Amino acid sequence: DTGVSQNPRHKITKRGQNVTFRCDPISEHNRLYWYRQTLGQGPEFLTYFQNEAQLEKSRLLSDRFSAERPKGSFSTLEIQRTEQGDSAMYLCASSLAGLGEGYTFGSGTRLTVV
Amino acid sequence: AQKVTQAQTEISVVEKEDVTLDCVYETRDTTYYLFWYKQPPSGELVFLIRRNSFDEQNEISGRYSWNFQKSTSSFNFTITASQVVDSAVYLCALSEGGGSEKLVFGKGTKLTVNP
């Protein structure tokens, strides 16, 4: 296992379009997190899953955002009707519950809405 | 609510200088974890250290050292004999001891090491 993988690395989209990002966590990790990072800021928590269950969503996650982890493995984050304010780095992380080992981040997907 | 403050937005040093990055945190939890990550220009977060709230021993790893002081709610990071490759944004983060274990990050400190 080579770590947390995120695709695509970069995405440029026109305002109003829908985009979807994918995250493949470390296989034995049961928790998966999504964070968003804007320029000059630290990452901010969006949501997390334990196995396939979405257990918490931040108020930052508007109704245009939806995340899934259908089989408890990979996850997708979809943004509908993108706005320029959605431009950010979207980071995925995975861990074992209890932080027993690693809290590993992927390389992120950089979204630019034009 | 949990909060992490990294008051230093940017620091610039000359190679071989020592540099300390400050991190102050707020939490009501008695069990929590503190982290430091390095974020190079490519964007990925590179894990540096995790410390739990019951372990106040300072840690040294090569040129890196960390000073955890619960009395001042600080978890500072020192790079000794800095190198150009140390140039990056450094992020301090806090996690509760149970529940979601989501990370609350500071805004980061951009370190530039000049040759």
PDB file of C-alpha atoms in Angstrom:
ATOM      1  CA  ASP A   1       0.000   0.000   0.000  1.00  0.00           C
ATOM      2  CA  THR A   2       1.504   3.287  -1.083  1.00  0.00           C
ATOM      3  CA  GLY A   3      -0.538   5.641   1.053  1.00  0.00           C
ATOM      4  CA  VAL A   4      -3.582   7.801   0.474  1.00  0.00           C
ATOM      5  CA  SER A   5      -4.256   8.488  -3.192  1.00  0.00           C
ATOM      6  CA  GLN A   6      -6.318  11.382  -4.524  1.00  0.00           C
ATOM      7  CA  ASN A   7      -7.481  12.006  -8.060  1.00  0.00           C
ATOM      8  CA  PRO A   8      -7.331  14.208  -9.961  1.00  0.00           C
ATOM      9  CA  ARG A   9      -4.406  16.280  -8.683  1.00  0.00           C
ATOM     10  CA  HIS A  10      -5.712  19.400 -10.367  1.00  0.00           C
ATOM     11  CA  LYS A  11      -9.115  20.383 -11.687  1.00  0.00           C
ATOM     12  CA  ILE A  12     -10.120  23.544 -13.490  1.00  0.00           C
ATOM     13  CA  THR A  13     -13.820  24.001 -14.012  1.00  0.00           C
ATOM     14  CA  LYS A  14     -16.232  26.698 -15.053  1.00  0.00           C
ATOM     15  CA  ARG A  15     -18.543  28.191 -12.524  1.00  0.00           C
ATOM     16  CA  GLY A  16     -21.794  26.273 -12.344  1.00  0.00           C
ATOM     17  CA  GLN A  17     -20.323  22.934 -13.357  1.00  0.00           C
ATOM     18  CA  ASN A  18     -20.290  19.845 -11.140  1.00  0.00           C
ATOM     19  CA  VAL A  19     -17.024  18.209 -10.093  1.00  0.00           C
ATOM     20  CA  THR A  20     -16.190  14.958  -8.354  1.00  0.00           C
ATOM     21  CA  PHE A  21     -12.994  14.010  -6.555  1.00  0.00           C
ATOM     22  CA  ARG A  22     -11.885  10.564  -5.483  1.00  0.00           C
ATOM     23  CA  CYS A  23      -9.876   9.412  -2.482  1.00  0.00           C
ATOM     24  CA  ASP A  24      -8.411   5.945  -1.981  1.00  0.00           C
ATOM     25  CA  PRO A  25      -7.332   5.516   1.645  1.00  0.00           C
ATOM     26  CA  ILE A  26      -4.797   3.151   3.138  1.00  0.00           C
ATOM     27  CA  SER A  27      -6.593  -0.177   2.874  1.00  0.00           C
ATOM     28  CA  GLU A  28      -6.645  -1.128   6.539  1.00  0.00           C
ATOM     29  CA  HIS A  29      -7.773   2.317   7.710  1.00  0.00           C
ATOM     30  CA  ASN A  30     -11.424   2.425   8.746  1.00  0.00           C
ATOM     31  CA  ARG A  31     -11.689   6.218   8.980  1.00  0.00           C
ATOM     32  CA  LEU A  32     -11.630   8.639   6.097  1.00  0.00           C
ATOM     33  CA  TYR A  33     -11.661  12.435   6.389  1.00  0.00           C
ATOM     34  CA  TRP A  34     -12.117  15.298   3.957  1.00  0.00           C
ATOM     35  CA  TYR A  35     -10.583  18.718   4.577  1.00  0.00           C
ATOM     36  CA  ARG A  36     -10.518  21.932   2.558  1.00  0.00           C
ATOM     37  CA  GLN A  37      -7.614  24.353   2.530  1.00  0.00           C
ATOM     38  CA  THR A  38      -7.760  27.839   1.083  1.00  0.00           C
ATOM     39  CA  LEU A  39      -4.770  30.061   0.414  1.00  0.00           C
ATOM     40  CA  GLY A  40      -2.980  31.162   3.566  1.00  0.00           C
ATOM     41  CA  GLN A  41      -5.132  29.037   5.844  1.00  0.00           C
ATOM     42  CA  GLY A  42      -4.761  25.694   7.528  1.00  0.00           C
ATOM     43  CA  PRO A  43      -6.958  22.791   6.404  1.00  0.00           C
ATOM     44  CA  GLU A  44     -10.523  22.856   7.690  1.00  0.00           C
ATOM     45  CA  PHE A  45     -12.534  19.745   8.480  1.00  0.00           C
ATOM     46  CA  LEU A  46     -15.436  18.976   6.155  1.00  0.00           C
ATOM     47  CA  THR A  47     -16.644  15.482   6.970  1.00  0.00           C
ATOM     48  CA  TYR A  48     -15.570  12.006   7.989  1.00  0.00           C
ATOM     49  CA  PHE A  49     -16.581   8.386   7.581  1.00  0.00           C
ATOM     50  CA  GLN A  50     -16.090   5.372   9.721  1.00  0.00           C
ATOM     51  CA  ASN A  51     -16.308   2.461   7.322  1.00  0.00           C
ATOM     52  CA  GLU A  52     -19.254   3.400   5.068  1.00  0.00           C
ATOM     53  CA  ALA A  53     -21.085   5.551   7.617  1.00  0.00           C
ATOM     54  CA  GLN A  54     -20.787   9.338   7.384  1.00  0.00           C
ATOM     55  CA  LEU A  55     -20.657  10.295  11.046  1.00  0.00           C
ATOM     56  CA  GLU A  56     -20.083  14.039  11.044  1.00  0.00           C
ATOM     57  CA  LYS A  57     -20.417  16.943   8.633  1.00  0.00           C
ATOM     58  CA  SER A  58     -19.089  20.427   9.190  1.00  0.00           C
ATOM     59  CA  ARG A  59     -21.347  23.435   8.690  1.00  0.00           C
ATOM     60  CA  LEU A  60     -18.837  24.338   5.960  1.00  0.00           C
ATOM     61  CA  LEU A  61     -20.322  21.508   3.933  1.00  0.00           C
ATOM     62  CA  SER A  62     -23.176  23.273   2.183  1.00  0.00           C
ATOM     63  CA  ASP A  63     -25.981  21.397   0.443  1.00  0.00           C
ATOM     64  CA  ARG A  64     -24.024  21.671  -2.808  1.00  0.00           C
ATOM     65  CA  PHE A  65     -21.447  19.290  -1.352  1.00  0.00           C
ATOM     66  CA  SER A  66     -21.974  15.563  -0.956  1.00  0.00           C
ATOM     67  CA  ALA A  67     -19.581  12.824   0.062  1.00  0.00           C
ATOM     68  CA  GLU A  68     -19.928   9.075  -0.127  1.00  0.00           C
ATOM     69  CA  ARG A  69     -17.971   6.030   0.861  1.00  0.00           C
ATOM     70  CA  PRO A  70     -20.205   3.299  -0.491  1.00  0.00           C
ATOM     71  CA  LYS A  71     -18.269   0.172   0.407  1.00  0.00           C
ATOM     72  CA  GLY A  72     -16.136   1.531   3.193  1.00  0.00           C
ATOM     73  CA  SER A  73     -13.146   1.764   0.892  1.00  0.00           C
ATOM     74  CA  PHE A  74     -12.690   4.709  -1.508  1.00  0.00           C
ATOM     75  CA  SER A  75     -14.654   7.927  -1.118  1.00  0.00           C
ATOM     76  CA  THR A  76     -15.946  10.576  -3.492  1.00  0.00           C
ATOM     77  CA  LEU A  77     -16.605  14.246  -2.836  1.00  0.00           C
ATOM     78  CA  GLU A  78     -18.946  15.978  -5.267  1.00  0.00           C
ATOM     79  CA  ILE A  79     -19.520  19.690  -5.564  1.00  0.00           C
ATOM     80  CA  GLN A  80     -22.567  20.759  -7.541  1.00  0.00           C
ATOM     81  CA  ARG A  81     -22.976  24.142  -9.218  1.00  0.00           C
ATOM     82  CA  THR A  82     -19.446  25.203  -8.355  1.00  0.00           C
ATOM     83  CA  GLU A  83     -18.764  28.769  -7.273  1.00  0.00           C
ATOM     84  CA  GLN A  84     -15.514  30.714  -7.326  1.00  0.00           C
ATOM     85  CA  GLY A  85     -15.389  30.479  -3.546  1.00  0.00           C
ATOM     86  CA  ASP A  86     -15.043  26.705  -3.879  1.00  0.00           C
ATOM     87  CA  SER A  87     -11.534  27.151  -5.279  1.00  0.00           C
ATOM     88  CA  ALA A  88      -9.275  25.422  -2.771  1.00  0.00           C
ATOM     89  CA  MET A  89      -7.165  22.380  -2.083  1.00  0.00           C
ATOM     90  CA  TYR A  90      -9.294  19.410  -1.070  1.00  0.00           C
ATOM     91  CA  LEU A  91      -7.387  17.004   1.147  1.00  0.00           C
ATOM     92  CA  CYS A  92      -8.285  13.475   2.115  1.00  0.00           C
ATOM     93  CA  ALA A  93      -6.852  11.626   5.115  1.00  0.00           C
ATOM     94  CA  SER A  94      -7.313   8.178   6.541  1.00  0.00           C
ATOM     95  CA  SER A  95      -6.638   6.635   9.917  1.00  0.00           C
ATOM     96  CA  LEU A  96      -7.463   3.823  12.253  1.00  0.00           C
ATOM     97  CA  ALA A  97     -10.001   4.828  14.875  1.00  0.00           C
ATOM     98  CA  GLY A  98      -8.220   5.706  18.090  1.00  0.00           C
ATOM     99  CA  LEU A  99      -5.242   7.194  16.259  1.00  0.00           C
ATOM    100  CA  GLY A 100      -3.341   4.055  16.997  1.00  0.00           C
ATOM    101  CA  GLU A 101      -1.380   4.401  13.803  1.00  0.00           C
ATOM    102  CA  GLY A 102      -0.886   7.264  11.439  1.00  0.00           C
ATOM    103  CA  TYR A 103      -3.234   9.929  10.313  1.00  0.00           C
ATOM    104  CA  THR A 104      -2.119  10.027   6.723  1.00  0.00           C
ATOM    105  CA  PHE A 105      -2.974  12.677   4.183  1.00  0.00           C
ATOM    106  CA  GLY A 106      -3.139  12.387   0.430  1.00  0.00           C
ATOM    107  CA  SER A 107      -1.525  14.884  -1.918  1.00  0.00           C
ATOM    108  CA  GLY A 108      -4.791  16.709  -2.402  1.00  0.00           C
ATOM    109  CA  THR A 109      -6.896  17.869  -5.332  1.00  0.00           C
ATOM    110  CA  ARG A 110      -6.459  21.519  -6.234  1.00  0.00           C
ATOM    111  CA  LEU A 111      -9.714  22.940  -7.590  1.00  0.00           C
ATOM    112  CA  THR A 112      -9.849  26.174  -9.546  1.00  0.00           C
ATOM    113  CA  VAL A 113     -13.259  27.553 -10.485  1.00  0.00           C
ATOM    114  CA  VAL A 114     -13.121  30.120 -13.286  1.00  0.00           C
TER     115      VAL A 114
ATOM    116  CA  ALA B   1     -14.197  24.861  21.234  1.00  0.00           C
ATOM    117  CA  GLN B   2     -10.750  23.823  20.143  1.00  0.00           C
ATOM    118  CA  LYS B   3      -8.399  26.364  18.639  1.00  0.00           C
ATOM    119  CA  VAL B   4      -4.815  26.437  17.428  1.00  0.00           C
ATOM    120  CA  THR B   5      -2.880  29.670  17.017  1.00  0.00           C
ATOM    121  CA  GLN B   6       0.310  30.033  15.045  1.00  0.00           C
ATOM    122  CA  ALA B   7       1.083  33.685  15.500  1.00  0.00           C
ATOM    123  CA  GLN B   8       4.063  33.725  13.143  1.00  0.00           C
ATOM    124  CA  THR B   9       2.748  34.028   9.603  1.00  0.00           C
ATOM    125  CA  GLU B  10       6.131  34.050   7.885  1.00  0.00           C
ATOM    126  CA  ILE B  11       9.710  33.576   9.056  1.00  0.00           C
ATOM    127  CA  SER B  12      12.830  34.041   6.999  1.00  0.00           C
ATOM    128  CA  VAL B  13      16.241  32.812   8.145  1.00  0.00           C
ATOM    129  CA  VAL B  14      19.648  32.210   6.676  1.00  0.00           C
ATOM    130  CA  GLU B  15      20.880  28.655   6.314  1.00  0.00           C
ATOM    131  CA  LYS B  16      22.396  27.147   9.489  1.00  0.00           C
ATOM    132  CA  GLU B  17      20.408  29.407  11.779  1.00  0.00           C
ATOM    133  CA  ASP B  18      18.168  27.823  14.407  1.00  0.00           C
ATOM    134  CA  VAL B  19      14.481  28.675  14.181  1.00  0.00           C
ATOM    135  CA  THR B  20      11.528  28.080  16.518  1.00  0.00           C
ATOM    136  CA  LEU B  21       7.950  27.895  15.315  1.00  0.00           C
ATOM    137  CA  ASP B  22       5.336  28.681  17.929  1.00  0.00           C
ATOM    138  CA  CYS B  23       2.039  26.875  18.479  1.00  0.00           C
ATOM    139  CA  VAL B  24      -0.503  27.703  21.173  1.00  0.00           C
ATOM    140  CA  TYR B  25      -3.666  25.668  21.569  1.00  0.00           C
ATOM    141  CA  GLU B  26      -6.981  25.815  23.413  1.00  0.00           C
ATOM    142  CA  THR B  27      -9.076  22.834  24.421  1.00  0.00           C
ATOM    143  CA  ARG B  28     -11.317  21.738  27.267  1.00  0.00           C
ATOM    144  CA  ASP B  29     -10.485  18.088  26.724  1.00  0.00           C
ATOM    145  CA  THR B  30      -8.131  16.395  29.131  1.00  0.00           C
ATOM    146  CA  THR B  31      -7.136  13.850  26.511  1.00  0.00           C
ATOM    147  CA  TYR B  32      -5.949  15.257  23.232  1.00  0.00           C
ATOM    148  CA  TYR B  33      -3.246  14.937  20.617  1.00  0.00           C
ATOM    149  CA  LEU B  34      -0.981  17.528  19.079  1.00  0.00           C
ATOM    150  CA  PHE B  35       0.576  17.267  15.654  1.00  0.00           C
ATOM    151  CA  TRP B  36       3.052  19.040  13.426  1.00  0.00           C
ATOM    152  CA  TYR B  37       2.943  18.685   9.650  1.00  0.00           C
ATOM    153  CA  LYS B  38       5.221  20.033   6.948  1.00  0.00           C
ATOM    154  CA  GLN B  39       3.575  21.249   3.733  1.00  0.00           C
ATOM    155  CA  PRO B  40       5.971  21.859   0.840  1.00  0.00           C
ATOM    156  CA  PRO B  41       4.861  23.872  -2.218  1.00  0.00           C
ATOM    157  CA  SER B  42       3.491  20.717  -3.851  1.00  0.00           C
ATOM    158  CA  GLY B  43       0.749  20.724  -1.220  1.00  0.00           C
ATOM    159  CA  GLU B  44       0.908  17.342   0.469  1.00  0.00           C
ATOM    160  CA  LEU B  45       1.037  17.215   4.260  1.00  0.00           C
ATOM    161  CA  VAL B  46       4.065  15.401   5.622  1.00  0.00           C
ATOM    162  CA  PHE B  47       3.603  14.062   9.144  1.00  0.00           C
ATOM    163  CA  LEU B  48       6.339  15.126  11.563  1.00  0.00           C
ATOM    164  CA  ILE B  49       5.160  14.270  15.058  1.00  0.00           C
ATOM    165  CA  ARG B  50       2.193  13.344  17.228  1.00  0.00           C
ATOM    166  CA  ARG B  51       2.179  13.921  20.946  1.00  0.00           C
ATOM    167  CA  ASN B  52      -0.554  12.957  23.408  1.00  0.00           C
ATOM    168  CA  SER B  53      -1.601  15.181  26.267  1.00  0.00           C
ATOM    169  CA  PHE B  54      -0.183  12.886  28.919  1.00  0.00           C
ATOM    170  CA  ASP B  55       3.323  12.874  27.530  1.00  0.00           C
ATOM    171  CA  GLU B  56       5.119  16.119  28.222  1.00  0.00           C
ATOM    172  CA  GLN B  57       8.557  14.823  27.447  1.00  0.00           C
ATOM    173  CA  ASN B  58      10.353  16.883  24.884  1.00  0.00           C
ATOM    174  CA  GLU B  59      11.337  15.041  21.736  1.00  0.00           C
ATOM    175  CA  ILE B  60      14.320  15.293  19.453  1.00  0.00           C
ATOM    176  CA  SER B  61      14.574  13.791  16.010  1.00  0.00           C
ATOM    177  CA  GLY B  62      17.745  14.734  14.199  1.00  0.00           C
ATOM    178  CA  ARG B  63      17.668  18.505  13.655  1.00  0.00           C
ATOM    179  CA  TYR B  64      14.047  18.714  14.824  1.00  0.00           C
ATOM    180  CA  SER B  65      12.920  19.113  18.418  1.00  0.00           C
ATOM    181  CA  TRP B  66       9.596  19.770  20.081  1.00  0.00           C
ATOM    182  CA  ASN B  67       8.817  21.456  23.387  1.00  0.00           C
ATOM    183  CA  PHE B  68       5.396  20.584  24.852  1.00  0.00           C
ATOM    184  CA  GLN B  69       4.298  22.646  27.857  1.00  0.00           C
ATOM    185  CA  LYS B  70       0.791  22.058  29.172  1.00  0.00           C
ATOM    186  CA  SER B  71       1.148  24.918  31.661  1.00  0.00           C
ATOM    187  CA  THR B  72       1.286  27.398  28.770  1.00  0.00           C
ATOM    188  CA  SER B  73      -0.711  25.292  26.264  1.00  0.00           C
ATOM    189  CA  SER B  74       2.154  25.412  23.834  1.00  0.00           C
ATOM    190  CA  PHE B  75       3.791  22.915  21.520  1.00  0.00           C
ATOM    191  CA  ASN B  76       6.722  24.646  19.880  1.00  0.00           C
ATOM    192  CA  PHE B  77       8.921  23.261  17.131  1.00  0.00           C
ATOM    193  CA  THR B  78      12.608  24.039  16.697  1.00  0.00           C
ATOM    194  CA  ILE B  79      14.741  23.344  13.663  1.00  0.00           C
ATOM    195  CA  THR B  80      18.450  23.407  14.431  1.00  0.00           C
ATOM    196  CA  ALA B  81      20.960  24.355  11.745  1.00  0.00           C
ATOM    197  CA  SER B  82      18.251  25.049   9.188  1.00  0.00           C
ATOM    198  CA  GLN B  83      18.679  24.018   5.557  1.00  0.00           C
ATOM    199  CA  VAL B  84      17.155  25.286   2.340  1.00  0.00           C
ATOM    200  CA  VAL B  85      15.135  22.048   2.083  1.00  0.00           C
ATOM    201  CA  ASP B  86      13.358  23.009   5.298  1.00  0.00           C
ATOM    202  CA  SER B  87      11.557  25.781   3.433  1.00  0.00           C
ATOM    203  CA  ALA B  88       7.832  24.997   3.625  1.00  0.00           C
ATOM    204  CA  VAL B  89       4.660  25.833   5.488  1.00  0.00           C
ATOM    205  CA  TYR B  90       4.539  24.194   8.912  1.00  0.00           C
ATOM    206  CA  LEU B  91       1.148  23.395  10.386  1.00  0.00           C
ATOM    207  CA  CYS B  92       0.322  22.665  14.004  1.00  0.00           C
ATOM    208  CA  ALA B  93      -2.877  20.735  14.722  1.00  0.00           C
ATOM    209  CA  LEU B  94      -4.948  19.541  17.666  1.00  0.00           C
ATOM    210  CA  SER B  95      -7.261  16.555  17.947  1.00  0.00           C
ATOM    211  CA  GLU B  96      -9.662  15.527  20.652  1.00  0.00           C
ATOM    212  CA  GLY B  97      -8.959  12.234  22.380  1.00  0.00           C
ATOM    213  CA  GLY B  98     -12.136  10.500  21.325  1.00  0.00           C
ATOM    214  CA  GLY B  99     -15.086  10.891  18.991  1.00  0.00           C
ATOM    215  CA  SER B 100     -14.301  11.976  15.470  1.00  0.00           C
ATOM    216  CA  GLU B 101     -10.633  12.738  16.151  1.00  0.00           C
ATOM    217  CA  LYS B 102     -10.802  15.402  13.463  1.00  0.00           C
ATOM    218  CA  LEU B 103      -7.869  17.775  13.352  1.00  0.00           C
ATOM    219  CA  VAL B 104      -8.119  21.482  14.067  1.00  0.00           C
ATOM    220  CA  PHE B 105      -5.250  23.276  12.360  1.00  0.00           C
ATOM    221  CA  GLY B 106      -3.525  26.563  12.871  1.00  0.00           C
ATOM    222  CA  LYS B 107      -3.060  28.844   9.888  1.00  0.00           C
ATOM    223  CA  GLY B 108       0.504  27.702   9.443  1.00  0.00           C
ATOM    224  CA  THR B 109       3.892  29.382   9.454  1.00  0.00           C
ATOM    225  CA  LYS B 110       5.718  29.820   6.166  1.00  0.00           C
ATOM    226  CA  LEU B 111       9.419  29.236   6.706  1.00  0.00           C
ATOM    227  CA  THR B 112      11.918  30.396   4.124  1.00  0.00           C
ATOM    228  CA  VAL B 113      15.523  29.343   4.543  1.00  0.00           C
ATOM    229  CA  ASN B 114      17.869  31.359   2.365  1.00  0.00           C
ATOM    230  CA  PRO B 115      21.266  30.077   1.257  1.00  0.00           C
TER     231      PRO B 115
END
